[in-house]
Amino acid sequence: MMYDPIYWIILGAIALVSWAVSSKLKSKFEFYSKVQLRNGMSGAEIAEKMLADHGIRDVRVISTEGRLTDHYNPADKTVNLSEAVYNERNAAAAAVAAHECGHAVQHAQAYSMLTLRSQMVPVVNIGSGLAPWIIIIGIMMGAAAHSGFGFYIAIAGLLVMAVVTAFSFVTLPVEYDASNRALAWLKNKNMLSQQEYAGAEDALKWAARTYVVAAIGAAATLLYWAMQVLGNRR
């Protein structure tokens, strides 16, 4: 099964599109990193102000190593900003910092999609790597034993993969909502000039597209394996 050319074509196409979008995202952030903020605030300062404006006092803003490693951790209530975002004072840093705080606001307001996403994380962490192998083993067992047992094992793998795929699609509204909250706050509080705001909006738009590509890729992979399992049923 792993030598099926269709499988590798799907993986190759997904990888190519993902690379193209990621490259575009990096170029956008590099460009908007040169647009310095008129207010002179760093990403960390913007994050702290957005949290304060939403009455959130129990979330810490911390610096983390790496590039584009920014994230919000609901477990310990921390907004983790990469070193560049944390320290820099440009449109890209403002966009990322506000976006991650958008997740903190979602958490504070019990945004349903974020809650659902968090509940799915344990299954996704375990199942994302195992699901394809469970399906392959199931197909091989069914073919070797000439019985339906392998088929049901493969179905179990498909169900796990379906949860992983659903996770990718649940992530979309979570990410878009966080960006919308960030942009609304930046605009309403007059944090950025028109040029700076346009840069922040464009940067977040391309960041969201990486999640769209991931969701489409997950759906295509699930469809491929579903066709393999159903096609091998006797």
Coordinates of C-alpha atoms in Angstrom, one line a residue, residues 73-193:
N73 CA -1.0 27.5 26.0
P74 CA -4.4 27.1 27.8
A75 CA -2.9 24.6 30.3
D76 CA -0.7 27.1 32.0
K77 CA -2.3 30.2 30.7
T78 CA 0.7 31.6 28.9
V79 CA 1.0 33.6 25.7
N80 CA 4.3 32.3 24.2
L81 CA 5.9 34.7 21.8
S82 CA 9.0 33.9 19.7
E83 CA 12.0 36.1 20.6
A84 CA 11.6 38.3 17.5
V85 CA 7.9 38.9 18.2
Y86 CA 8.4 39.4 21.9
N87 CA 11.1 42.1 21.4
E88 CA 10.5 43.7 18.0
R89 CA 8.3 46.8 17.4
N90 CA 6.8 46.2 13.9
A91 CA 3.6 45.3 12.2
A92 CA 4.4 41.6 12.0
A93 CA 5.1 41.4 15.7
A94 CA 2.0 43.3 16.6
A95 CA -0.2 41.0 14.4
V96 CA 1.2 37.8 16.0
A97 CA 1.1 39.1 19.5
A98 CA -2.5 40.2 19.2
H99 CA -3.5 37.0 17.5
E100 CA -2.1 34.8 20.3
C101 CA -3.9 37.0 22.8
G102 CA -7.0 36.4 20.8
H103 CA -6.7 32.8 21.8
A104 CA -6.4 33.9 25.5
V105 CA -9.6 35.9 25.1
Q106 CA -11.3 32.9 23.6
H107 CA -10.2 30.8 26.6
A108 CA -11.4 33.4 29.0
Q109 CA -14.8 33.7 27.3
A110 CA -15.1 29.9 27.0
Y111 CA -15.3 30.0 23.2
S112 CA -16.9 26.7 22.2
M113 CA -14.7 25.8 19.3
L114 CA -11.5 26.3 21.4
T115 CA -13.0 24.1 24.1
L116 CA -13.8 21.4 21.5
R117 CA -10.3 21.7 20.0
S118 CA -8.7 21.3 23.4
Q119 CA -10.7 18.2 24.1
M120 CA -9.6 16.6 20.9
V121 CA -5.9 17.2 21.5
P122 CA -5.1 13.9 23.4
V123 CA -6.6 11.7 20.7
V124 CA -4.9 13.7 17.9
N125 CA -1.5 13.6 19.6
I126 CA -1.7 9.8 19.8
G127 CA -3.6 9.0 16.6
S128 CA -2.0 11.3 14.0
G129 CA 1.0 9.0 13.6
L130 CA -0.7 5.7 14.4
A131 CA -3.8 5.9 12.2
P132 CA -2.2 5.2 8.8
W133 CA -0.4 2.1 10.2
I134 CA -3.5 0.8 11.9
I135 CA -5.3 1.0 8.5
I136 CA -2.4 -0.7 6.7
I137 CA -2.2 -3.5 9.2
G138 CA -5.9 -4.0 9.0
I139 CA -5.8 -4.2 5.2
M140 CA -2.9 -6.6 5.3
M141 CA -4.6 -8.9 7.9
G142 CA -7.8 -8.9 5.9
A143 CA -6.1 -9.9 2.7
A144 CA -4.0 -12.6 4.4
A145 CA -6.8 -14.2 6.5
H146 CA -9.5 -13.9 3.9
S147 CA -11.9 -12.7 6.7
G148 CA -13.5 -9.5 7.8
F149 CA -11.4 -9.0 10.9
G150 CA -8.7 -7.0 9.2
F151 CA -11.4 -4.8 7.7
Y152 CA -12.7 -3.8 11.1
I153 CA -9.2 -3.0 12.3
A154 CA -8.8 -0.8 9.3
I155 CA -12.2 0.9 10.1
A156 CA -10.9 1.6 13.6
G157 CA -7.9 3.3 12.0
L158 CA -10.1 5.3 9.7
L159 CA -12.2 6.5 12.7
V160 CA -9.0 7.7 14.5
M161 CA -7.9 9.4 11.3
A162 CA -11.4 11.0 11.0
V163 CA -10.9 12.6 14.4
V164 CA -7.5 13.9 13.4
T165 CA -9.1 15.4 10.2
A166 CA -12.0 16.9 12.2
F167 CA -9.4 18.5 14.4
S168 CA -7.9 20.3 11.4
F169 CA -11.3 21.7 10.5
V170 CA -12.2 22.7 14.0
T171 CA -8.8 24.5 14.1
L172 CA -10.0 26.8 11.2
P173 CA -12.7 28.8 13.1
V174 CA -10.5 28.9 16.1
E175 CA -7.6 30.5 14.2
Y176 CA -9.8 32.8 12.1
D177 CA -11.7 34.0 15.2
A178 CA -8.5 34.7 17.0
S179 CA -7.3 36.8 14.1
N180 CA -10.6 38.7 13.9
R181 CA -10.5 39.4 17.6
A182 CA -6.9 40.7 17.2
L183 CA -7.7 42.9 14.3
A184 CA -10.8 44.3 15.9
W185 CA -8.9 45.2 19.0
L186 CA -6.0 46.7 17.1
K187 CA -8.4 48.9 15.1
N188 CA -10.8 49.9 17.9
K189 CA -8.0 50.9 20.2
N190 CA -6.2 52.8 17.3
M191 CA -3.1 50.8 18.0
L192 CA -1.8 50.9 14.5
S193 CA -1.6 53.4 11.6

